[in-house]
CSV table of C-alpha atoms in Angstrom, one decimal:
chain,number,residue,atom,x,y,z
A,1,UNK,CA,89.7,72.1,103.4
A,2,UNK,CA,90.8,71.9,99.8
A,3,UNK,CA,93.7,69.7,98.5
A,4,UNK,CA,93.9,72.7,96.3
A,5,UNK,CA,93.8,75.6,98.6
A,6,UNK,CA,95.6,74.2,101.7
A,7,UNK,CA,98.8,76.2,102.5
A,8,UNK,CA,100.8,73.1,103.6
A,9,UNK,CA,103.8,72.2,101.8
A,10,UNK,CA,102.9,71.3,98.1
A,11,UNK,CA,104.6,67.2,98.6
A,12,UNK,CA,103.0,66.7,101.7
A,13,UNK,CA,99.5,67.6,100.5
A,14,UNK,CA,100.2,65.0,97.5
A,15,UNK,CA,100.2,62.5,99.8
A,16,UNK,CA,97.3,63.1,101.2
A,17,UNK,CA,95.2,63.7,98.2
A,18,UNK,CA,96.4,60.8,96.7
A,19,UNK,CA,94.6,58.6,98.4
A,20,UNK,CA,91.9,58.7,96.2
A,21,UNK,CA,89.3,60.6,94.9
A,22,UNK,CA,86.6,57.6,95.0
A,23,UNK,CA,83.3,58.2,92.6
A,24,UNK,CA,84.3,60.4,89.5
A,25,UNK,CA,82.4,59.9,86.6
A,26,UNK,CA,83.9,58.2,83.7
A,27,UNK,CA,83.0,58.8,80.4
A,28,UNK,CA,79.1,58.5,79.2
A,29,UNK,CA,78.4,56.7,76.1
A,30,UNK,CA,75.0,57.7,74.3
A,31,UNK,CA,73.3,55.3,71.6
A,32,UNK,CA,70.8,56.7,69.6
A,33,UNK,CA,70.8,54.9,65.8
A,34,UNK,CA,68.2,52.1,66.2
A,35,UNK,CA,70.5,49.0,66.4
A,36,UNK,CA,72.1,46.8,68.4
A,37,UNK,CA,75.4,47.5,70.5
A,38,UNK,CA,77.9,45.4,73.1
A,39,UNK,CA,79.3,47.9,75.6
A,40,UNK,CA,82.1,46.2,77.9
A,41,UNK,CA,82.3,47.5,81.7
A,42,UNK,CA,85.8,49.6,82.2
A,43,UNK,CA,88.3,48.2,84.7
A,44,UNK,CA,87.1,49.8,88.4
A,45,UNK,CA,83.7,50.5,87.8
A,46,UNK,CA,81.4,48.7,90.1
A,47,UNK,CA,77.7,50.5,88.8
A,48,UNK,CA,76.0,52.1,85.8
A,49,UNK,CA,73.7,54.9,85.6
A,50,UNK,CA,71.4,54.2,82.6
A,51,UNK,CA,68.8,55.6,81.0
A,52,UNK,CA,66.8,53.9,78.2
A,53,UNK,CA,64.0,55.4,76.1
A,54,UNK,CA,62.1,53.4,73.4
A,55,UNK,CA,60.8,54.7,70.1
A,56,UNK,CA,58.2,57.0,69.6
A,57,UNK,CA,54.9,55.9,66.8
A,58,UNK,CA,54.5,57.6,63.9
A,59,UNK,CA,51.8,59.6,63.3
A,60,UNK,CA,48.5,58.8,61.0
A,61,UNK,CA,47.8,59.8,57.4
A,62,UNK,CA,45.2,62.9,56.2
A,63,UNK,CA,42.4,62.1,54.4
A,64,UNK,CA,43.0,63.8,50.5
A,65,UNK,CA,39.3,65.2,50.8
A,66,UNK,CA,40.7,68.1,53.4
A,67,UNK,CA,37.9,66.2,55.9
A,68,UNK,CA,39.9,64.3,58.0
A,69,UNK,CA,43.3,65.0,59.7
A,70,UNK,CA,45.3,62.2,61.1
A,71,UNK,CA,46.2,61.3,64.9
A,72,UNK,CA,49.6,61.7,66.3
A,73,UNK,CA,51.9,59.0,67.3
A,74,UNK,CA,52.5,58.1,71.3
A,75,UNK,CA,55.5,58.6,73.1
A,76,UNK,CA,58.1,55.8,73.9
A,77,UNK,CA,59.1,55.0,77.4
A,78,UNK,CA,62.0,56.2,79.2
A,79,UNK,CA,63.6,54.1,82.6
A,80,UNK,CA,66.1,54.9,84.4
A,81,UNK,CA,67.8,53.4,87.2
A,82,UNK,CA,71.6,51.9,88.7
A,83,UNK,CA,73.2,48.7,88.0
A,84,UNK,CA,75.8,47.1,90.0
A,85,UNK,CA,78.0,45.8,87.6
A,86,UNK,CA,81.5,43.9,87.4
A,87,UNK,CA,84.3,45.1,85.4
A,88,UNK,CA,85.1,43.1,82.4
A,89,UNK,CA,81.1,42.2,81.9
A,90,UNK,CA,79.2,42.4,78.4
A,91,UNK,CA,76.2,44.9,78.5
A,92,UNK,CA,74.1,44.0,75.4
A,93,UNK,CA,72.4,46.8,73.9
A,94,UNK,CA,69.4,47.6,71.7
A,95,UNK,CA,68.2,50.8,70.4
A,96,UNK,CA,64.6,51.3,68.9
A,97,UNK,CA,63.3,52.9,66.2
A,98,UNK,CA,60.6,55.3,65.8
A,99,UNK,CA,57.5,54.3,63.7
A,100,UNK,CA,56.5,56.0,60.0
A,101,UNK,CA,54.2,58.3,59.5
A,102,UNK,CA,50.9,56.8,57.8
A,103,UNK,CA,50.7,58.6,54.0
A,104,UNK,CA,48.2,59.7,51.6
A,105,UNK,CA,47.7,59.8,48.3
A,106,UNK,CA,48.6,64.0,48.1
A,107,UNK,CA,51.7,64.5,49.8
A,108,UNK,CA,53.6,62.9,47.0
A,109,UNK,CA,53.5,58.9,47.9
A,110,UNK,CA,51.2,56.0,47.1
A,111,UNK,CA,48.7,55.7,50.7
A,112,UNK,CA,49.8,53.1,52.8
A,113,UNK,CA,50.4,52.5,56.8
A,114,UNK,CA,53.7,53.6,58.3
A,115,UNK,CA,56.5,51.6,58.7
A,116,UNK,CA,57.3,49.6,61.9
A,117,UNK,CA,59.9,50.8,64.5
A,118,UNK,CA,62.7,48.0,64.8
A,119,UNK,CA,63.6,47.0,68.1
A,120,UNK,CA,63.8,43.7,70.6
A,121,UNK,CA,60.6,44.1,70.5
A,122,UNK,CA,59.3,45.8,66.9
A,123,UNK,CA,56.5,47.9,66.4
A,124,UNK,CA,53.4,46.8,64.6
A,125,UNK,CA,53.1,48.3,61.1
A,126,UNK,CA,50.2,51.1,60.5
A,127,UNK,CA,47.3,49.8,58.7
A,128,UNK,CA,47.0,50.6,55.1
A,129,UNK,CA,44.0,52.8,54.2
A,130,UNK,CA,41.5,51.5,51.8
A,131,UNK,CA,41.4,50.9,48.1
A,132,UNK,CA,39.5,53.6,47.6
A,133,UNK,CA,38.8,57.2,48.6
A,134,UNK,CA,41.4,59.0,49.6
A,135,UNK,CA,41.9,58.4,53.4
A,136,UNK,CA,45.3,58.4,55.1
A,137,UNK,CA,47.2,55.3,56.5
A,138,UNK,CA,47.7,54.9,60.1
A,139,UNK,CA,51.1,55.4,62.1
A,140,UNK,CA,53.8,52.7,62.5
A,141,UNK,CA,54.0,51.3,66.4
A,142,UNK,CA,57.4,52.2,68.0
A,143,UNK,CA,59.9,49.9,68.8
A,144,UNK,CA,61.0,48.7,72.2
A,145,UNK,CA,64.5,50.1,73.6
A,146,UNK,CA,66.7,47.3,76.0
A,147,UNK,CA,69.8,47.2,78.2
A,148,UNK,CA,70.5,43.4,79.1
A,149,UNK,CA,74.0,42.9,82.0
A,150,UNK,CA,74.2,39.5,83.1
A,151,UNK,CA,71.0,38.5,85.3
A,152,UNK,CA,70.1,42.4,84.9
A,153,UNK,CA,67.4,43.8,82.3
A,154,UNK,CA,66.0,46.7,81.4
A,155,UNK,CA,63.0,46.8,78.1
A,156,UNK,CA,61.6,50.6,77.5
A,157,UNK,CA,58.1,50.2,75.2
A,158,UNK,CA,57.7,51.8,72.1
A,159,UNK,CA,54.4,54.1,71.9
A,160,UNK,CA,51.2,53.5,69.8
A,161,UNK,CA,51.0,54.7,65.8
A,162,UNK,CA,48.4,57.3,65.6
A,163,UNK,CA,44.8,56.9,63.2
A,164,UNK,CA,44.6,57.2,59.9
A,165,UNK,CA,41.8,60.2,58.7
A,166,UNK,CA,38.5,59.1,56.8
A,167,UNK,CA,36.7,61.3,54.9
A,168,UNK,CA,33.5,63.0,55.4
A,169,UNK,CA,33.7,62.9,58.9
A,170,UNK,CA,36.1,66.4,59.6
A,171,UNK,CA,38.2,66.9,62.9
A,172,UNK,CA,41.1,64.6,63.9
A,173,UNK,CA,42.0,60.6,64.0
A,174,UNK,CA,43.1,59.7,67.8
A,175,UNK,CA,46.4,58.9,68.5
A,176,UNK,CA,48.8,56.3,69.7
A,177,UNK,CA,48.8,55.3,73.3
A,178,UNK,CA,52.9,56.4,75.1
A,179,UNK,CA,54.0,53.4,76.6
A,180,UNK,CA,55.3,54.1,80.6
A,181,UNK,CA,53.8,54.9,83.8
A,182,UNK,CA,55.1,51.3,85.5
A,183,UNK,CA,58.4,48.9,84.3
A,184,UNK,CA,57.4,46.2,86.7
A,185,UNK,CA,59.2,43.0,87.1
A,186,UNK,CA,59.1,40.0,84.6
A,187,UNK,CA,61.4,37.4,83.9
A,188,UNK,CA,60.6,37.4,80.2
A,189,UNK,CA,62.5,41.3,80.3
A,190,UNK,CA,65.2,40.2,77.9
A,191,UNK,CA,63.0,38.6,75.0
A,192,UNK,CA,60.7,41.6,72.9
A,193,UNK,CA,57.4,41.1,71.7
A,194,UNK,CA,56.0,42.6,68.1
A,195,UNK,CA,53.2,45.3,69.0
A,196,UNK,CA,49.8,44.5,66.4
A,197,UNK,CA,49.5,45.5,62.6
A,198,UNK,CA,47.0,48.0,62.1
A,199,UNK,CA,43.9,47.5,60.9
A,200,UNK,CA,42.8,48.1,57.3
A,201,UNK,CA,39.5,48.5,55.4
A,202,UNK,CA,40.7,47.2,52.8
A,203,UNK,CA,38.3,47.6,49.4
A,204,UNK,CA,36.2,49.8,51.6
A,205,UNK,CA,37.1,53.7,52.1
A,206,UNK,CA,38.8,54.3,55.4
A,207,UNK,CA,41.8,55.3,57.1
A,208,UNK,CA,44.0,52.5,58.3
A,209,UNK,CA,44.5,52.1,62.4
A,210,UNK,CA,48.0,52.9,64.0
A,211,UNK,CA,50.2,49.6,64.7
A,212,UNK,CA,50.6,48.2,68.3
A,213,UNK,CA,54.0,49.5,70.0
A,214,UNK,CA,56.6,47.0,70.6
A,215,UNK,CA,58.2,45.9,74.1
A,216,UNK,CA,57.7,42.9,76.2
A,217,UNK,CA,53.7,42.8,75.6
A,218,UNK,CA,52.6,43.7,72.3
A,219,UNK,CA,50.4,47.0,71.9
A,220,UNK,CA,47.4,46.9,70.3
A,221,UNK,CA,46.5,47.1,66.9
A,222,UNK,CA,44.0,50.1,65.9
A,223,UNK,CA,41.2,49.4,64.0
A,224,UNK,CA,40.4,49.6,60.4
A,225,UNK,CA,38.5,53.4,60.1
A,226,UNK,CA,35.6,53.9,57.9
A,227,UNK,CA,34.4,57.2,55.7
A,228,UNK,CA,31.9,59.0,57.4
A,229,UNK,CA,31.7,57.0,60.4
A,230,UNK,CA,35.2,56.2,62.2
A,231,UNK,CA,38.6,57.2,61.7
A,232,UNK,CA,41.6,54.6,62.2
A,233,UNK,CA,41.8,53.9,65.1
A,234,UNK,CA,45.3,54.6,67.2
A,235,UNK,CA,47.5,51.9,68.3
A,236,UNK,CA,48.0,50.8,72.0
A,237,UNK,CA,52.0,51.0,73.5
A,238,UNK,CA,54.0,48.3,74.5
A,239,UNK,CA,54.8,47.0,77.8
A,240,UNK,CA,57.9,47.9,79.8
A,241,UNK,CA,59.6,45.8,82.3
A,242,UNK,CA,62.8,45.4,84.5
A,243,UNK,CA,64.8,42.5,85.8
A,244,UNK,CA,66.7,41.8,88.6
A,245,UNK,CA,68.9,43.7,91.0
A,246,UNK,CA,67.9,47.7,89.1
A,247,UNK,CA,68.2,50.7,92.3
A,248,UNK,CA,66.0,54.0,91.7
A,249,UNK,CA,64.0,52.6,88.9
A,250,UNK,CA,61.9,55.4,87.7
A,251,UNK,CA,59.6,55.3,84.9
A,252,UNK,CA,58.1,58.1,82.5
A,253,UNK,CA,56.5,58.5,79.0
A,254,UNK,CA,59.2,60.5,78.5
A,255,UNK,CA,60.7,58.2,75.6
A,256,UNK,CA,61.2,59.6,72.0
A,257,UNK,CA,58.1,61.4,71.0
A,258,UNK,CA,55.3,60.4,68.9
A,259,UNK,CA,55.5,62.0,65.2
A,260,UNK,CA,52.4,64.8,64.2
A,261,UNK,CA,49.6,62.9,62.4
A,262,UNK,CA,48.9,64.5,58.9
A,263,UNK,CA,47.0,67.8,58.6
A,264,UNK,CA,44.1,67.8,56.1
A,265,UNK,CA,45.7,70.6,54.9
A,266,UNK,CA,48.7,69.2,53.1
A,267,UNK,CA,51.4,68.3,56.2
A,268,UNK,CA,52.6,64.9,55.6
A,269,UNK,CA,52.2,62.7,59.2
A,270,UNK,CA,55.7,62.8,61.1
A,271,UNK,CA,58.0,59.4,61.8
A,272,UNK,CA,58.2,58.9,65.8
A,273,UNK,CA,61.8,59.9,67.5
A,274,UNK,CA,64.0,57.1,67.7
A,275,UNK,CA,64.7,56.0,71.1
A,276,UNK,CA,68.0,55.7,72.8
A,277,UNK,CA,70.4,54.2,75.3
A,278,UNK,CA,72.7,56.0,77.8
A,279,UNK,CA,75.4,54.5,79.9
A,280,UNK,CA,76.9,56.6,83.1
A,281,UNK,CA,79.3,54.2,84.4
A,282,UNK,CA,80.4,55.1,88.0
A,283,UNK,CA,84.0,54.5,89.6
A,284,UNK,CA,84.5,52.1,92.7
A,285,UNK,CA,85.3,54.6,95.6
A,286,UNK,CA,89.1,54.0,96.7
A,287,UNK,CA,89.3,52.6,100.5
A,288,UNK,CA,92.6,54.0,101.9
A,289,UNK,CA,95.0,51.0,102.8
A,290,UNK,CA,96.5,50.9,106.8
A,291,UNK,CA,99.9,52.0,104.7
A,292,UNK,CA,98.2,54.4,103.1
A,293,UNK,CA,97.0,55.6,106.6
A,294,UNK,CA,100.5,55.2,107.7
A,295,UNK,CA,102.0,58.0,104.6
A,296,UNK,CA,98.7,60.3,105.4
A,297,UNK,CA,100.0,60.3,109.0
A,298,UNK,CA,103.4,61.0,108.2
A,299,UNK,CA,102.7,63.4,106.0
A,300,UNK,CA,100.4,65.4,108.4
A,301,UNK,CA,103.1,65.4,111.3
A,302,UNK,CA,105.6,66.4,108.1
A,303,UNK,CA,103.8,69.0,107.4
A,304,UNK,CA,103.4,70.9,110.9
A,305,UNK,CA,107.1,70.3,111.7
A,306,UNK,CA,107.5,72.3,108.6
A,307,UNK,CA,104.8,74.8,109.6
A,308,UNK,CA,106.7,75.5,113.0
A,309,UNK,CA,110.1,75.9,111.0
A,310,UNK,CA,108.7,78.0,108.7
A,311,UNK,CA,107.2,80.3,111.6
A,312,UNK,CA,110.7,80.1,113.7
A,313,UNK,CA,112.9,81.7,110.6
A,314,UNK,CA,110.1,84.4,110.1
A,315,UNK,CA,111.6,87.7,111.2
């Protein structure tokens, strides 16, 4: 029976649904501007429900010569899971970034390897394509995404940058390993590792590999491409991990998505999806006190002595 569609007399049923509606949901806070944030537990919540994503890697440069397309970026790692928590405690906070898209010398910037993802643990720059030629650059790694509560971490790995294009060789760069799949347990959770700087070819004529992903193993860096024989190859994702006392951990590559490598025909590659951080935090449930008991009891006799009145003065 509803507290709101009983018939008993309105101050009675107060008293009995005040005792406590244990469990509600209080407000969710979502992060999602690579950065670092402090989040301070409210006053009666015992767990959080959290989800944390890292970055996605940029995708890889064309090549100019319309003969080599660039590989996309991998996707960033999402966990999620519940935290018991104390009120009053200090969650630390870090949001990721996505990695840059590799360019090339035709869509309007000098070629060079994307940019890293911050994050605790950054992603690798792409590889710069070489001097000469007109290959494309490869993606920037994505950074790593963490949620740090006393003895209690969580570290979501950024993906892999994709290839850069070299010339003469036609169809498309590979891309950048997605980090998840497993967040096992490490004691090193809380401290991020910088995922590998791409490879580059550097007087030759190549496209440059994707960077590593960041988290807390480095990814890979791609290697250096070369015209007419390789493209740049992608970069590898980051480890994920978890620390500590973390119920329902699940694990996906579900993180912020890689970014489209460069088309041959013109497209400029894509920056990766930043990662984010999301914060459920759940209310203790209320355990009625004997007094409370005590007023619920009263209240129920209350209200069927009032019930029997009420049916005695009916006509």
């Amino acid at each position: 029976m509803s507290c709101l569609t009983s018939r008993w007399p309105r101050v009675s049923m107060l008293m009995l649904c005040s005792l406590g509606t244990g469990g509600a949901l209080a407000q969710t806070q979502t992060y999602a501007t690579p950065g670092n944030y402090t989040y301070i537990v409210p006053a009666g919540v015992t767990a959080l429900q959290v989800t944390v994503a890292g970055g996605g890697g940029g995708g890889g440069g064309y090549d100019l010569l319309q003969t080599g397309n660039g590989g996309g970026g991998g996707s960033g790692a999402l966990l999620q899971g519940r935290l018991p928590v104390t009120p009053g405690s200090t969650v630390q906070i870090t949001v990721g970034g996505g990695g840059g898209g590799g360019t090339s010398d035709s869509d309007g910037n000098p070629a060079a390897g994307g940019n890293a993802g911050a994050g605790l643990g950054s992603g690798g720059a792409g590889g710069a394509p070489g001097s000469t030629g007109g290959s494309g650059g490869g993606g920037g790694g994505g950074g790593s995404s963490s949620l740090v509560v006393g003895a209690i971490a969580l570290q979501a790995a950024g993906g892999g940058g994709g290839g850069g294009g070299s010339g003469s060789l036609g169809g498309t760069a590979a891309s950048g390993a997605s980090a998840g799949g497993s967040a096992p347990s490490d004691a090193n959770c809380a401290t991020g590792t910088v995922g590998g700087t791409g490879g580059s070819p550097g007087g030759g004529d190549g496209g440059g590999g994707g960077g590593g992903g960041g988290g807390v193993t480095s990814g890979s860096a791609g290697t250096a491409g070369q015209d007419g024989i390789a493209h740049g190859g992608p970069g590898g994702a980051g480890g994920s991990c978890h620390l500590g006392a973390v119920q329902g951990l699940t694990t996906s590559n579900a993180g912020g998505a890689g970014g489209a490598g460069g088309l041959a025909s013109g497209t400029a590659a894509v920056t990766g999806t930043h990662g984010q951080v999301v914060i459920t935090p759940l209310l203790a449930t209320a355990v009625p006190t004997l007094g409370q008991w005590g007023l619920a009891l009263l209240a129920t006799v209350a209200a069927l002595l009032a019930g029997r009145r009420l049916r005695r003065m009916a006509p």
